[in-house]
C-alpha positions as protocol buffer text, in pm:
chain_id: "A"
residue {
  index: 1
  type: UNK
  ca { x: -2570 y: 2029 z: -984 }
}
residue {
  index: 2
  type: UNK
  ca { x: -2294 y: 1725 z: -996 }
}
residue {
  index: 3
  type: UNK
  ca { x: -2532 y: 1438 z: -1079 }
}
residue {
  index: 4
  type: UNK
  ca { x: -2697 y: 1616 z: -1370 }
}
residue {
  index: 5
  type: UNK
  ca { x: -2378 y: 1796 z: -1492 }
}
residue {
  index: 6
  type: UNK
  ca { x: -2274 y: 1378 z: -1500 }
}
residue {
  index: 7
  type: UNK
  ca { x: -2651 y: 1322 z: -1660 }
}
residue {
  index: 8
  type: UNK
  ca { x: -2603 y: 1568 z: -1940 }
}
residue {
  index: 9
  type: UNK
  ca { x: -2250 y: 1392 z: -1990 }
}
residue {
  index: 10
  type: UNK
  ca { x: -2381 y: 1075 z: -2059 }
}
residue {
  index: 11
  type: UNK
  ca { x: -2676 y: 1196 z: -2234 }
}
residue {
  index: 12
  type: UNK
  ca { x: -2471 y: 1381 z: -2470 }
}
residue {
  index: 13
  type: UNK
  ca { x: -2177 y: 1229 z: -2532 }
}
residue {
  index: 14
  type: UNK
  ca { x: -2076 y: 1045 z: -2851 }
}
residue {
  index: 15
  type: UNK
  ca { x: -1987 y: 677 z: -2804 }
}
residue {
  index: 16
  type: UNK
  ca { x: -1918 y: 404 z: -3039 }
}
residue {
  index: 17
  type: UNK
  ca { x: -2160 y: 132 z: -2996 }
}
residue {
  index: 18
  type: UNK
  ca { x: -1954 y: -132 z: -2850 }
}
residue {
  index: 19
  type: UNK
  ca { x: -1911 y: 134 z: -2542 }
}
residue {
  index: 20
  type: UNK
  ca { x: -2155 y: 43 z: -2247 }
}
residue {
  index: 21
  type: UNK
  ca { x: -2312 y: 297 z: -2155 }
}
residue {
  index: 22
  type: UNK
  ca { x: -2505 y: 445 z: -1791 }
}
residue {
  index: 23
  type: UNK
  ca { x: -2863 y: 456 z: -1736 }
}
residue {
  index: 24
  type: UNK
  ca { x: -2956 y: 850 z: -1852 }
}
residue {
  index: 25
  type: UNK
  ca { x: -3105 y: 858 z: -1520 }
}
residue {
  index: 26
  type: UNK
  ca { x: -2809 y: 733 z: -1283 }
}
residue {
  index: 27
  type: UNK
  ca { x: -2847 y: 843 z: -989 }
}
residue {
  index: 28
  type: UNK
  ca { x: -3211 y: 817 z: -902 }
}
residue {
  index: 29
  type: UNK
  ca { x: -3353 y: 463 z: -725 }
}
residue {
  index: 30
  type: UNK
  ca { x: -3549 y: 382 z: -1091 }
}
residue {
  index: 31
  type: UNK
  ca { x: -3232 y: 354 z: -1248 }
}
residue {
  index: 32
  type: UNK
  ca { x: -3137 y: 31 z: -1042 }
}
residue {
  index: 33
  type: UNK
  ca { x: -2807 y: -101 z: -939 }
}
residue {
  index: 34
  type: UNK
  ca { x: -2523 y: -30 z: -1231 }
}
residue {
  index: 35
  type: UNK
  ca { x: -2350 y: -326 z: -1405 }
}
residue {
  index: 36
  type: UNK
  ca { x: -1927 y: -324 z: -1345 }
}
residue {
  index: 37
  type: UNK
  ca { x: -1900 y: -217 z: -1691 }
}
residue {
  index: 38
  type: UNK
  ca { x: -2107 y: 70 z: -1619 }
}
residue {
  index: 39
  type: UNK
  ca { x: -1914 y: 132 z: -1360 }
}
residue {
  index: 40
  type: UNK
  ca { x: -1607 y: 118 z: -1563 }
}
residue {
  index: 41
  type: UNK
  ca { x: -1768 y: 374 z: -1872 }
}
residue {
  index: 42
  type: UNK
  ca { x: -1872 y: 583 z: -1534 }
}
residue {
  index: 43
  type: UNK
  ca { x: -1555 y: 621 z: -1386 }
}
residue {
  index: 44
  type: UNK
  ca { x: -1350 y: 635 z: -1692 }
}
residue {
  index: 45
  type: UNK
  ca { x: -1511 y: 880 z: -1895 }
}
residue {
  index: 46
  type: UNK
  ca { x: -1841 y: 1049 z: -1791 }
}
residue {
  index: 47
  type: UNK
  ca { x: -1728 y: 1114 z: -1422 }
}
residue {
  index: 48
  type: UNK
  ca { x: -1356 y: 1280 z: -1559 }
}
residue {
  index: 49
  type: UNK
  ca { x: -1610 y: 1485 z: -1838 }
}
residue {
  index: 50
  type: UNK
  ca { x: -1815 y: 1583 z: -1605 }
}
residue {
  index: 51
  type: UNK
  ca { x: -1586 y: 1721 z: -1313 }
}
residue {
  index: 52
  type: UNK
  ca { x: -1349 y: 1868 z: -1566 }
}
residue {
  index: 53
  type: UNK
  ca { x: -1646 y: 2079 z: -1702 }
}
residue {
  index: 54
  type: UNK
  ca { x: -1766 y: 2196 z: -1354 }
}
residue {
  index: 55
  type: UNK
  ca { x: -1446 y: 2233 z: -1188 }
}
residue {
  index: 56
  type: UNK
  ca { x: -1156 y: 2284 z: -1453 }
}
residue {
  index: 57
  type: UNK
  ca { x: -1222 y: 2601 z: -1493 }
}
residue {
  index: 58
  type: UNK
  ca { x: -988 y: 2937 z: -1367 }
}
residue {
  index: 59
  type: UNK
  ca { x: -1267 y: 3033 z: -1192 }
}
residue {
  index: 60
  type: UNK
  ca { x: -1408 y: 2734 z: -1000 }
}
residue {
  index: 61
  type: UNK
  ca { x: -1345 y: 2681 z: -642 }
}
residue {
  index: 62
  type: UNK
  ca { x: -1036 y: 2598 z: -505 }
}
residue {
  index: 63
  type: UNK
  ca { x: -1173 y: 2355 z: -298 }
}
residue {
  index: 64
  type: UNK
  ca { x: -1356 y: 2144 z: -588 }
}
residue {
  index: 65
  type: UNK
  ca { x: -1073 y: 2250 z: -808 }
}
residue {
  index: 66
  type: UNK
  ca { x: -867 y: 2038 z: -553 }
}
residue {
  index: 67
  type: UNK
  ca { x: -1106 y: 1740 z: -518 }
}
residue {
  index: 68
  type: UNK
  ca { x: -1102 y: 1686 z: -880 }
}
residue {
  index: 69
  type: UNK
  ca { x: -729 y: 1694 z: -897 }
}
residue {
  index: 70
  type: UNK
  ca { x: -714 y: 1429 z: -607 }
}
residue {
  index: 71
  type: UNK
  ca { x: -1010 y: 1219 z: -788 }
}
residue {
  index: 72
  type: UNK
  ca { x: -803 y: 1243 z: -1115 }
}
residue {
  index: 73
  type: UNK
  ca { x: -458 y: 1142 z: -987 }
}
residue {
  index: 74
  type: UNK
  ca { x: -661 y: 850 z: -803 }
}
residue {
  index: 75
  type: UNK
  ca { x: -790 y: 751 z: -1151 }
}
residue {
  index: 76
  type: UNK
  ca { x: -463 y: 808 z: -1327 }
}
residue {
  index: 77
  type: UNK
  ca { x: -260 y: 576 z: -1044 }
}
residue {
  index: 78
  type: UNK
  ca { x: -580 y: 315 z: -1083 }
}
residue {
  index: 79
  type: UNK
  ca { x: -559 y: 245 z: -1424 }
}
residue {
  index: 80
  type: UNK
  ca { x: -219 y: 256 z: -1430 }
}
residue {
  index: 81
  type: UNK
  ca { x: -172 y: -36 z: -1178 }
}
residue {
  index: 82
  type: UNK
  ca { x: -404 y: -207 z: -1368 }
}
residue {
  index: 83
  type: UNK
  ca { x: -246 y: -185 z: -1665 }
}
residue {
  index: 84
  type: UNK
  ca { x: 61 y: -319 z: -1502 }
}
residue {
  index: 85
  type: UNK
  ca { x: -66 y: -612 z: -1320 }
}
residue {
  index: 86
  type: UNK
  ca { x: -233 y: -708 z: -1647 }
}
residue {
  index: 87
  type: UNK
  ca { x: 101 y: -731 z: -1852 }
}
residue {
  index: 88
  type: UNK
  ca { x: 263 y: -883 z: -1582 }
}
residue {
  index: 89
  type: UNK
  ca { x: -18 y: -1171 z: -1562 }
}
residue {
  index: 90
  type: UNK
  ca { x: -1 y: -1171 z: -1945 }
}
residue {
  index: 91
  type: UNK
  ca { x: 375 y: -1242 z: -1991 }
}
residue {
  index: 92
  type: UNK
  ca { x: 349 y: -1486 z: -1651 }
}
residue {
  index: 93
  type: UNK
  ca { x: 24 y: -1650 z: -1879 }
}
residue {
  index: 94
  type: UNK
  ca { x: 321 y: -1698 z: -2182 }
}
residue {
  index: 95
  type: UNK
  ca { x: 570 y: -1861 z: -1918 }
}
residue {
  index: 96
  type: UNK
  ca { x: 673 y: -2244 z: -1939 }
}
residue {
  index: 97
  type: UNK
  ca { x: 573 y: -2299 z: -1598 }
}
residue {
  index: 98
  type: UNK
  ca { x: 236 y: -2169 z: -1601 }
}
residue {
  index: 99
  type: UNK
  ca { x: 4 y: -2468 z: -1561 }
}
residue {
  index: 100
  type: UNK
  ca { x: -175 y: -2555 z: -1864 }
}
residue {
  index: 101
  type: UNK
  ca { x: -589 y: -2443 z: -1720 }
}
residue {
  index: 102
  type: UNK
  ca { x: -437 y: -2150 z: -1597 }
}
residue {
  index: 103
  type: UNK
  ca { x: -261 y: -2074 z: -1960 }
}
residue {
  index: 104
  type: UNK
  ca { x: -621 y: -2069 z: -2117 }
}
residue {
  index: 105
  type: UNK
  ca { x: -727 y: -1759 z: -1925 }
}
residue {
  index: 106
  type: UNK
  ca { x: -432 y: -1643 z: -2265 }
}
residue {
  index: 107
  type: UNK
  ca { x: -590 y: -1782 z: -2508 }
}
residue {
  index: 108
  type: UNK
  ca { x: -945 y: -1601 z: -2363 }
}
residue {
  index: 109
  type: UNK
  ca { x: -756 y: -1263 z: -2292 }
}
residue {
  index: 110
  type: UNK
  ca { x: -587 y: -1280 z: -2650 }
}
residue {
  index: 111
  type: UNK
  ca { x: -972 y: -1367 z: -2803 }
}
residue {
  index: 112
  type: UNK
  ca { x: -1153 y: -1085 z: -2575 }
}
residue {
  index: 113
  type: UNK
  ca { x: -909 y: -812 z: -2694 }
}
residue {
  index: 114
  type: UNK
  ca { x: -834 y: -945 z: -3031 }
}
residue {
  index: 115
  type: UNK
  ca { x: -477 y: -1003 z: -3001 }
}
residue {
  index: 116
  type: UNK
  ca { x: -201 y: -1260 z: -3101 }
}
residue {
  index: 117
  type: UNK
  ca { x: 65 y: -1463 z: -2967 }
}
């Protein structure tokens, strides 16, 4: 019921085209080994979709009710420290003292994520 409640997720969810997406048929040994940013798109938004829809409800079990809870706060506090440690390594990347080859991985962040400065 959980892998194709995650199936129909990625099957029907609207994504730009940048987006990577997940094999329709994750899960199964035909689909192969997923790519990291699969992983990412899986974790990020078709997993949270997915267990929202079968255990958000009022009326779903308590005890899947409380898994999802502890797999969202896990995400939450996840990307959250990521988001920190990247800021931090981008203002340490703007920093005097940074060695010059290290400063590049800037001007390569700044060029992946389109921004400036």
């Amino acid at each position: 019921e959980v892998l194709q409640c995650i199936r129909d997720v990625i099957r029907d969810t609207s994504k730009p085209s940048w987006f990577g997406s997940v094999p329709g048929n994750f899960g199964d040994s035909s689909a192969g080994t997923i790519k990291a940013d699969e992983w990412r798109s899986l974790i990020t938004v078709y997993l949270p979709v997915a267990l929202i829809s079968l255990w958000g409800q009022p009326s779903s079990d308590t005890n899947m009710k409380s898994v999802l809870d502890h797999t969202m706060e896990l995400l939450e506090t996840t990307m959250l420290q990521s988001y920190i440690k990247g800021a931090k390594l981008r203002a340490w990347l703007s920093r005097p003292e940074c060695p010059p080859a290290v400063q590049e991985c800037k001007v390569l962040l700044d060029r992946a994520y389109g921004t400036k400065g």
